[in-house]
Amino acid sequence: MLAMWGAPPPERLAWHGLGRAPMADRVERIEGGRSHGAWLRLSCSLSLQPPGPAGWHTAAALLRLVEPGHRLPEGRAEHRLVEVIEAHAARLDWPAVLLASDPRALRSTAVTLGHPLTTFVALAKASGSVWLRARTPRLSALQCPRVDAGSSSEAARAYWEQLLWFPDGLPSTLLQPAFQDARRRRAVERATA
């Protein structure tokens, strides 16, 4: 009716990419894709209060999250972190290209994996809305985590998050690297105890 009086027609944006049903009307979901694909939320967090590591934004501190016993100086830690991220990305054997999204967009619909190294792979190889397996890792994406101030009873936390869309569903090998890392850490803890 308003269009007859010269008003612009109501806008409706629809996206039909990747052979999926539309994503439209400011809704952050892909209707038809749930049966074919899945979002994966990768996350890692740490306390900013003691005993949390000081200087968590440096490559040496980030490497300490994935290799707790290292004593490398900053320059060598940066190279080592890139090597560790590349090696882990190769073990994950994810598709060459995945969609990436803002983690705040899909709080309840994504499967969550809280594994620091896999989270670092997701962040370091993503740019905008695309994750590329062949991309050289960007450590700058890791050195600027989000900070949650916490409440009076909770400590402030730094956290890293990334959402990735797997069009063929989550890979069956997704948890293997996390389990291998947990076994290695337990073995190190037992050996040092």
Short mmCIF file of C-alpha atoms in Angstrom, two decimals:
data_model
loop_
_atom_site.label_atom_id
_atom_site.label_comp_id
_atom_site.label_asym_id
_atom_site.label_seq_id
_atom_site.Cartn_x
_atom_site.Cartn_y
_atom_site.Cartn_z
CA MET A 1 0.00 0.00 0.00
CA LEU A 2 2.79 2.43 0.92
CA ALA A 3 4.51 1.70 -2.39
CA MET A 4 1.47 3.12 -4.17
CA TRP A 5 1.98 6.44 -2.35
CA GLY A 6 5.62 6.67 -3.39
CA ALA A 7 7.23 5.09 -0.34
CA PRO A 8 10.13 2.77 -1.05
CA PRO A 9 9.30 -0.94 -0.88
CA PRO A 10 10.34 -2.74 2.29
CA GLU A 11 13.84 -4.15 1.93
CA ARG A 12 14.59 -7.80 2.31
CA LEU A 13 18.13 -9.00 1.94
CA ALA A 14 18.59 -12.66 1.16
CA TRP A 15 21.75 -14.65 0.58
CA HIS A 16 21.60 -17.96 -1.27
CA GLY A 17 25.31 -18.75 -1.30
CA LEU A 18 26.96 -22.14 -0.98
CA GLY A 19 23.82 -23.98 -2.07
CA ARG A 20 22.10 -23.30 1.23
CA ALA A 21 18.71 -21.87 2.10
CA PRO A 22 18.61 -18.10 2.54
CA MET A 23 20.12 -16.17 5.41
CA ALA A 24 17.87 -13.12 5.67
CA ASP A 25 16.06 -10.52 7.74
CA ARG A 26 18.99 -9.76 10.05
CA VAL A 27 18.89 -13.32 11.37
CA GLU A 28 22.26 -14.92 12.09
CA ARG A 29 21.50 -18.47 10.98
CA ILE A 30 21.58 -20.66 7.93
CA GLU A 31 18.28 -22.51 7.75
CA GLY A 32 18.98 -25.36 5.36
CA GLY A 33 22.61 -25.89 6.28
CA ARG A 34 22.12 -27.48 9.67
CA SER A 35 21.56 -30.94 8.22
CA HIS A 36 24.58 -30.66 5.92
CA GLY A 37 27.08 -28.57 7.83
CA ALA A 38 27.90 -27.24 11.26
CA TRP A 39 29.41 -24.24 13.00
CA LEU A 40 32.32 -24.94 15.30
CA ARG A 41 33.19 -22.48 18.05
CA LEU A 42 36.84 -22.69 19.05
CA SER A 43 37.74 -20.99 22.31
CA CYS A 44 40.51 -20.53 24.83
CA SER A 45 40.60 -18.34 27.93
CA LEU A 46 42.88 -17.54 30.84
CA SER A 47 42.75 -15.54 34.05
CA LEU A 48 44.36 -12.10 34.04
CA GLN A 49 44.90 -12.21 37.80
CA PRO A 50 47.86 -13.96 39.35
CA PRO A 51 48.71 -16.78 38.88
CA GLY A 52 47.81 -16.04 35.23
CA PRO A 53 50.85 -15.41 33.03
CA ALA A 54 52.08 -11.85 32.85
CA GLY A 55 52.50 -10.53 29.32
CA TRP A 56 49.97 -12.95 27.80
CA HIS A 57 50.01 -10.90 24.58
CA THR A 58 53.63 -11.83 23.69
CA ALA A 59 54.57 -14.77 21.47
CA ALA A 60 56.50 -16.35 24.37
CA ALA A 61 53.41 -16.26 26.60
CA LEU A 62 51.15 -17.56 23.82
CA LEU A 63 53.59 -20.41 23.17
CA ARG A 64 53.51 -21.17 26.90
CA LEU A 65 49.77 -21.88 26.54
CA VAL A 66 50.48 -24.69 24.06
CA GLU A 67 54.00 -25.73 25.18
CA PRO A 68 54.02 -25.02 28.93
CA GLY A 69 57.70 -25.74 29.65
CA HIS A 70 59.38 -23.70 26.93
CA ARG A 71 62.04 -21.11 27.82
CA LEU A 72 62.57 -19.51 24.43
CA PRO A 73 63.23 -15.78 24.06
CA GLU A 74 60.58 -13.70 22.26
CA GLY A 75 62.07 -13.89 18.74
CA ARG A 76 62.57 -17.66 18.78
CA ALA A 77 59.20 -18.16 20.50
CA GLU A 78 57.50 -16.34 17.63
CA HIS A 79 59.08 -18.67 15.05
CA ARG A 80 58.31 -21.72 17.17
CA LEU A 81 54.65 -20.66 17.61
CA VAL A 82 54.26 -20.34 13.83
CA GLU A 83 55.83 -23.82 13.38
CA VAL A 84 53.51 -25.34 16.01
CA ILE A 85 50.43 -23.73 14.41
CA GLU A 86 51.41 -24.98 10.94
CA ALA A 87 52.10 -28.52 12.20
CA HIS A 88 48.78 -28.63 14.06
CA ALA A 89 46.88 -27.30 11.01
CA ALA A 90 48.38 -30.13 8.95
CA ARG A 91 47.28 -32.71 11.56
CA LEU A 92 43.74 -31.33 11.61
CA ASP A 93 43.35 -31.93 7.88
CA TRP A 94 40.48 -29.44 7.53
CA PRO A 95 39.18 -28.33 4.12
CA ALA A 96 41.29 -25.78 2.24
CA VAL A 97 38.71 -23.01 2.75
CA LEU A 98 36.10 -22.48 5.50
CA LEU A 99 33.76 -19.62 6.35
CA ALA A 100 34.67 -17.72 9.50
CA SER A 101 32.30 -15.61 11.56
CA ASP A 102 32.16 -13.37 14.58
CA PRO A 103 31.85 -15.67 17.62
CA ARG A 104 29.17 -13.45 19.16
CA ALA A 105 26.83 -14.21 16.23
CA LEU A 106 25.88 -17.81 17.05
CA ARG A 107 26.09 -18.35 20.80
CA SER A 108 23.69 -21.27 21.07
CA THR A 109 23.91 -23.07 17.74
CA ALA A 110 27.62 -23.89 17.53
CA VAL A 111 29.48 -26.92 18.87
CA THR A 112 32.24 -25.64 21.18
CA LEU A 113 35.80 -26.97 21.43
CA GLY A 114 37.99 -25.40 24.10
CA HIS A 115 41.45 -26.34 22.84
CA PRO A 116 44.08 -23.55 22.80
CA LEU A 117 46.19 -24.76 19.87
CA THR A 118 43.19 -25.50 17.63
CA THR A 119 41.77 -22.08 18.53
CA PHE A 120 45.10 -20.48 17.58
CA VAL A 121 45.01 -22.32 14.22
CA ALA A 122 41.49 -21.01 13.59
CA LEU A 123 42.37 -17.41 14.45
CA ALA A 124 45.84 -17.20 12.91
CA LYS A 125 44.70 -18.50 9.51
CA ALA A 126 41.45 -16.51 9.27
CA SER A 127 41.01 -13.13 7.67
CA GLY A 128 37.62 -11.49 7.75
CA SER A 129 35.06 -14.14 6.87
CA VAL A 130 37.45 -16.68 5.30
CA TRP A 131 39.76 -19.27 6.86
CA LEU A 132 42.50 -20.59 4.56
CA ARG A 133 44.57 -23.66 5.41
CA ALA A 134 47.44 -22.48 3.15
CA ARG A 135 47.59 -19.02 4.73
CA THR A 136 50.71 -18.11 6.71
CA PRO A 137 49.66 -17.73 10.37
CA ARG A 138 49.12 -14.15 11.58
CA LEU A 139 50.24 -13.88 15.19
CA SER A 140 48.72 -10.42 15.47
CA ALA A 141 45.28 -12.07 15.58
CA LEU A 142 46.40 -13.96 18.70
CA GLN A 143 48.06 -11.03 20.45
CA CYS A 144 44.81 -9.07 20.85
CA PRO A 145 42.38 -11.29 22.76
CA ARG A 146 39.05 -10.01 24.01
CA VAL A 147 38.95 -9.14 27.69
CA ASP A 148 36.02 -9.84 29.99
CA ALA A 149 36.26 -7.63 33.08
CA GLY A 150 34.44 -10.18 35.24
CA SER A 151 32.44 -9.35 38.34
CA SER A 152 33.51 -8.51 41.87
CA SER A 153 33.72 -12.23 42.68
CA GLU A 154 35.29 -13.35 39.40
CA ALA A 155 38.71 -12.58 37.94
CA ALA A 156 39.05 -10.79 34.63
CA ARG A 157 39.71 -13.15 31.72
CA ALA A 158 41.37 -12.86 28.34
CA TYR A 159 39.79 -15.08 25.71
CA TRP A 160 40.22 -16.04 22.09
CA GLU A 161 37.27 -17.27 20.00
CA GLN A 162 36.58 -18.10 16.37
CA LEU A 163 33.60 -19.61 14.57
CA LEU A 164 34.18 -21.79 11.52
CA TRP A 165 31.56 -23.30 9.20
CA PHE A 166 32.20 -26.88 8.08
CA PRO A 167 29.92 -27.44 5.05
CA ASP A 168 30.12 -31.24 5.26
CA GLY A 169 29.70 -31.42 9.03
CA LEU A 170 32.36 -31.57 11.70
CA PRO A 171 35.39 -33.71 10.81
CA SER A 172 35.54 -37.07 12.56
CA THR A 173 39.18 -36.42 13.50
CA LEU A 174 38.43 -33.11 15.24
CA LEU A 175 39.02 -34.31 18.79
CA GLN A 176 42.09 -36.48 18.12
CA PRO A 177 44.66 -33.64 18.43
CA ALA A 178 43.03 -32.42 21.65
CA PHE A 179 43.18 -35.93 23.15
CA GLN A 180 46.82 -36.36 22.04
CA ASP A 181 47.79 -33.04 23.66
CA ALA A 182 46.01 -34.00 26.90
CA ARG A 183 47.87 -37.33 27.00
CA ARG A 184 51.21 -35.59 26.39
CA ARG A 185 50.54 -33.04 29.14
CA ARG A 186 49.60 -35.77 31.63
CA ALA A 187 52.79 -37.66 30.79
CA VAL A 188 54.88 -34.51 31.35
CA GLU A 189 53.08 -33.77 34.64
CA ARG A 190 53.68 -37.34 35.85
CA ALA A 191 57.36 -37.21 34.86
CA THR A 192 57.93 -33.91 36.69
CA ALA A 193 55.92 -34.91 39.81
#
